[in-house]
Amino acid sequence: MKVLVVEDELKTGSYLKQGLLEAGFVVDLAANGLDGLHLALTEAYDLAVLDVMLPGIDGWQVLQGIRRAGKDMPVLFLTARDQVEDRVKGLELGADDYLVKPFAFSELLARVRSLLRRGNKTKEAEVLRAADLELDLLRRRVVRSGKRIDLTAKEFALLELLLRRQGEVLPRSLIASQVWDMNFDSDTNVIEVAIKRLRLKVDEDFELKLIKTVRGMGYVLEINE
Ligand code: CA
């Protein structure tokens, strides 16, 4: 899942980005309101974390721009201590929840997951499936034939992408941008290594192999023999 963080304080921004990355999200960080709004309108996000006090256009204007464009992703905004009117204003403008600074990252993560859970009820399935493989997006759990499989955050994101686009051959460049949030660098074999590890965990012990290499093209998850 992809999260947009709009935060001008460098330290807070990178702290949020790093934490969300470690929790398995793909994260874009914008350091001002205009960049944040631009990203929100041009990329697809599952959720936005929006600081209120931003240079240029503030968090409220970003939020209004997002809602005016008809984007209904959940928005969690970050507000200063004791700004009660801020919270009311934010919720009136269409924010879904707020957090008062300073906050513990664990609290932010809990809010983010709760918002995604609420949004997901109507939007999409919470569990992605292929044959006897199940990936539970909210519990962040993978099970095959009833057996729990432990994945790293990146392996989870990779499997999620393969499952969402089941049957579709995914080029390495696409996997690199979606899962690693980087441009594909032909010198690195990070994707091959991750696919190999994922196969060991997901396919090795099972007769039906789900993850396939399409030579010269990329990878696909499909049920066909
Ligand atoms: Ca700020």
Short mmCIF file of C-alpha atoms in Angstrom, two decimals, residues 8-220:
data_model
loop_
_atom_site.label_atom_id
_atom_site.label_comp_id
_atom_site.label_asym_id
_atom_site.label_seq_id
_atom_site.Cartn_x
_atom_site.Cartn_y
_atom_site.Cartn_z
CA ASP A 8 8.22 20.13 6.12
CA GLU A 9 10.27 19.28 9.19
CA LEU A 10 13.09 17.22 7.80
CA LYS A 11 13.60 15.12 10.91
CA THR A 12 9.94 14.26 11.42
CA GLY A 13 9.48 13.60 7.72
CA SER A 14 12.31 11.12 7.40
CA TYR A 15 11.37 9.49 10.70
CA LEU A 16 7.83 8.94 9.42
CA LYS A 17 9.02 7.74 6.04
CA GLN A 18 11.50 5.28 7.52
CA GLY A 19 8.99 3.90 10.01
CA LEU A 20 6.29 3.41 7.39
CA LEU A 21 8.79 1.78 5.02
CA GLU A 22 9.77 -0.65 7.74
CA ALA A 23 6.10 -1.40 8.32
CA GLY A 24 5.87 -2.46 4.68
CA PHE A 25 4.36 0.61 3.03
CA VAL A 26 5.62 2.35 -0.07
CA VAL A 27 6.11 5.99 0.94
CA ASP A 28 6.43 9.29 -0.89
CA LEU A 29 7.57 12.25 1.16
CA ALA A 30 6.79 15.84 0.17
CA ALA A 31 8.41 18.72 2.10
CA ASN A 32 5.86 21.42 1.23
CA GLY A 33 2.19 21.83 0.46
CA LEU A 34 2.47 22.37 -3.28
CA ASP A 35 4.59 19.29 -3.87
CA GLY A 36 2.29 17.32 -1.60
CA LEU A 37 -0.83 18.39 -3.44
CA HIS A 38 0.80 17.71 -6.79
CA LEU A 39 1.72 14.18 -5.75
CA ALA A 40 -1.72 13.57 -4.22
CA LEU A 41 -3.40 14.50 -7.48
CA THR A 42 -1.06 12.70 -9.85
CA GLU A 43 -0.22 9.47 -8.01
CA ALA A 44 -2.47 6.85 -6.48
CA TYR A 45 -2.26 6.67 -2.69
CA ASP A 46 -4.11 4.55 -0.19
CA LEU A 47 -3.65 7.16 2.51
CA ALA A 48 -2.10 10.59 3.18
CA VAL A 49 -0.46 11.90 6.34
CA LEU A 50 -0.66 15.66 6.27
CA ASP A 51 1.08 18.19 8.50
CA VAL A 52 -1.00 21.35 9.02
CA MET A 53 1.76 23.96 9.26
CA LEU A 54 3.50 23.88 5.89
CA PRO A 55 5.35 26.51 3.89
CA GLY A 56 3.60 27.78 0.76
CA ILE A 57 0.14 26.33 0.96
CA ASP A 58 -0.81 24.84 4.30
CA GLY A 59 -2.23 21.44 5.16
CA TRP A 60 -5.80 22.72 4.95
CA GLN A 61 -5.37 23.88 1.39
CA VAL A 62 -3.76 20.60 0.45
CA LEU A 63 -6.68 18.74 2.00
CA GLN A 64 -9.23 20.94 0.19
CA GLY A 65 -7.41 20.38 -3.09
CA ILE A 66 -7.44 16.63 -2.55
CA ARG A 67 -11.17 16.55 -1.77
CA ARG A 68 -12.08 18.97 -4.58
CA ALA A 69 -10.37 16.67 -7.03
CA GLY A 70 -12.68 13.91 -5.82
CA LYS A 71 -9.90 11.89 -4.17
CA ASP A 72 -11.37 10.02 -1.26
CA MET A 73 -8.31 8.40 0.27
CA PRO A 74 -8.19 8.62 4.05
CA VAL A 75 -6.28 11.64 5.37
CA LEU A 76 -4.64 11.72 8.78
CA PHE A 77 -3.45 15.15 9.77
CA LEU A 78 -0.79 16.18 12.25
CA THR A 79 -1.55 19.15 14.43
CA ALA A 80 0.21 21.09 17.17
CA ARG A 81 -0.63 20.53 20.80
CA ASP A 82 -3.77 22.23 22.10
CA GLN A 83 -5.02 23.49 18.77
CA VAL A 84 -8.55 22.24 19.36
CA GLU A 85 -10.00 24.46 16.63
CA ASP A 86 -7.52 22.89 14.20
CA ARG A 87 -8.95 19.47 14.83
CA VAL A 88 -12.50 20.62 14.30
CA LYS A 89 -11.53 22.44 11.14
CA GLY A 90 -9.65 19.45 9.79
CA LEU A 91 -12.51 17.07 10.31
CA GLU A 92 -14.92 19.58 8.75
CA LEU A 93 -12.70 19.86 5.70
CA GLY A 94 -12.80 16.13 5.18
CA ALA A 95 -9.88 14.74 7.13
CA ASP A 96 -10.53 11.34 8.67
CA ASP A 97 -8.43 11.51 11.81
CA TYR A 98 -5.73 13.57 13.50
CA LEU A 99 -2.75 13.14 15.74
CA VAL A 100 -1.32 15.72 18.10
CA LYS A 101 2.42 16.32 17.92
CA PRO A 102 4.55 14.96 19.41
CA PHE A 103 3.29 11.42 19.03
CA ALA A 104 4.73 7.94 19.26
CA PHE A 105 5.25 6.25 15.93
CA SER A 106 3.35 3.20 17.17
CA GLU A 107 0.31 5.41 17.62
CA LEU A 108 0.58 6.80 14.12
CA LEU A 109 0.89 3.30 12.73
CA ALA A 110 -2.19 2.15 14.65
CA ARG A 111 -4.20 5.11 13.26
CA VAL A 112 -2.96 4.47 9.75
CA ARG A 113 -3.97 0.83 9.90
CA SER A 114 -7.32 1.65 11.43
CA LEU A 115 -8.06 4.18 8.66
CA LEU A 116 -7.04 1.70 5.99
CA ARG A 117 -9.24 -0.92 7.58
CA ARG A 118 -12.23 1.43 7.54
CA GLY A 119 -11.60 2.44 3.94
CA ASN A 120 -11.04 -1.13 2.83
CA LYS A 121 -14.40 -2.34 3.99
CA THR A 122 -16.06 -0.77 1.03
CA LYS A 123 -13.18 -0.49 -1.40
CA GLU A 124 -11.48 -3.82 -1.68
CA ALA A 125 -10.96 -7.23 -0.27
CA GLU A 126 -8.80 -7.45 2.81
CA VAL A 127 -7.43 -10.80 1.79
CA LEU A 128 -5.74 -11.52 -1.53
CA ARG A 129 -5.81 -15.14 -2.68
CA ALA A 130 -4.30 -17.48 -5.24
CA ALA A 131 -5.01 -21.20 -4.93
CA ASP A 132 -4.19 -22.11 -1.32
CA LEU A 133 -2.14 -18.95 -0.74
CA GLU A 134 -3.68 -16.12 1.30
CA LEU A 135 -2.29 -12.70 2.04
CA ASP A 136 -4.14 -10.77 4.73
CA LEU A 137 -3.50 -7.07 4.14
CA LEU A 138 -4.58 -5.81 7.51
CA ARG A 139 -3.19 -8.49 9.76
CA ARG A 140 -0.12 -8.47 7.51
CA ARG A 141 -0.12 -12.22 7.48
CA VAL A 142 0.57 -14.79 4.79
CA VAL A 143 -0.71 -18.35 4.94
CA ARG A 144 -0.35 -21.22 2.49
CA SER A 145 -2.35 -24.41 2.98
CA GLY A 146 -3.10 -23.22 6.48
CA LYS A 147 0.60 -22.83 7.28
CA ARG A 148 1.86 -19.42 8.39
CA ILE A 149 4.69 -17.96 6.28
CA ASP A 150 6.94 -15.28 7.76
CA LEU A 151 7.93 -12.59 5.29
CA THR A 152 10.01 -9.45 5.59
CA ALA A 153 8.28 -6.13 4.84
CA LYS A 154 9.72 -6.06 1.31
CA GLU A 155 8.82 -9.67 0.60
CA PHE A 156 5.30 -8.94 1.78
CA ALA A 157 5.02 -5.90 -0.48
CA LEU A 158 6.39 -7.89 -3.40
CA LEU A 159 3.93 -10.73 -2.87
CA GLU A 160 1.10 -8.23 -2.47
CA LEU A 161 1.95 -6.68 -5.84
CA LEU A 162 2.18 -10.07 -7.56
CA LEU A 163 -1.16 -11.11 -6.08
CA ARG A 164 -2.93 -7.87 -6.96
CA ARG A 165 -1.84 -8.23 -10.55
CA GLN A 166 -2.21 -11.99 -10.77
CA GLY A 167 -1.71 -13.40 -14.26
CA GLU A 168 0.08 -10.27 -15.43
CA VAL A 169 3.78 -10.36 -16.28
CA LEU A 170 5.39 -7.63 -14.20
CA PRO A 171 8.60 -6.12 -15.57
CA ARG A 172 11.47 -5.62 -13.14
CA SER A 173 11.30 -1.86 -13.61
CA LEU A 174 7.69 -1.85 -12.42
CA ILE A 175 8.51 -4.03 -9.41
CA ALA A 176 11.43 -1.74 -8.56
CA SER A 177 9.28 1.37 -8.59
CA GLN A 178 6.31 -0.16 -6.78
CA VAL A 179 8.07 -2.15 -4.09
CA TRP A 180 11.43 -0.42 -3.64
CA ASP A 181 10.32 3.02 -4.68
CA MET A 182 13.43 3.33 -6.81
CA ASN A 183 14.30 3.53 -10.43
CA PHE A 184 15.50 0.28 -11.83
CA ASP A 185 19.24 0.04 -11.81
CA SER A 186 20.49 -2.75 -14.03
CA ASP A 187 23.54 -3.28 -11.82
CA THR A 188 21.51 -4.47 -8.91
CA ASN A 189 20.02 -7.90 -8.54
CA VAL A 190 17.94 -6.93 -5.53
CA ILE A 191 14.72 -8.03 -7.24
CA GLU A 192 16.08 -11.41 -8.32
CA VAL A 193 17.33 -12.05 -4.80
CA ALA A 194 13.99 -11.06 -3.28
CA ILE A 195 12.04 -13.23 -5.73
CA LYS A 196 14.33 -16.15 -4.95
CA ARG A 197 13.77 -15.74 -1.21
CA LEU A 198 10.04 -15.34 -1.71
CA ARG A 199 9.90 -18.54 -3.74
CA LEU A 200 11.77 -20.44 -1.07
CA LYS A 201 9.15 -19.39 1.43
CA VAL A 202 6.01 -19.50 -0.70
CA ASP A 203 6.62 -22.21 -3.33
CA GLU A 204 9.46 -24.49 -2.25
CA ASP A 205 7.39 -26.86 -0.10
CA PHE A 206 4.44 -27.05 -2.47
CA GLU A 207 3.84 -28.96 -5.65
CA LEU A 208 1.95 -26.11 -7.30
CA LYS A 209 4.45 -23.33 -8.05
CA LEU A 210 2.84 -19.90 -8.17
CA ILE A 211 5.67 -17.47 -8.88
CA LYS A 212 7.17 -17.79 -12.33
CA THR A 213 9.96 -16.14 -14.25
CA VAL A 214 9.17 -15.03 -17.76
CA ARG A 215 12.58 -14.89 -19.37
CA GLY A 216 13.58 -11.46 -20.57
CA MET A 217 10.31 -9.97 -19.34
CA GLY A 218 9.78 -10.24 -15.63
CA TYR A 219 7.75 -12.20 -13.12
CA VAL A 220 4.18 -13.40 -12.88
#
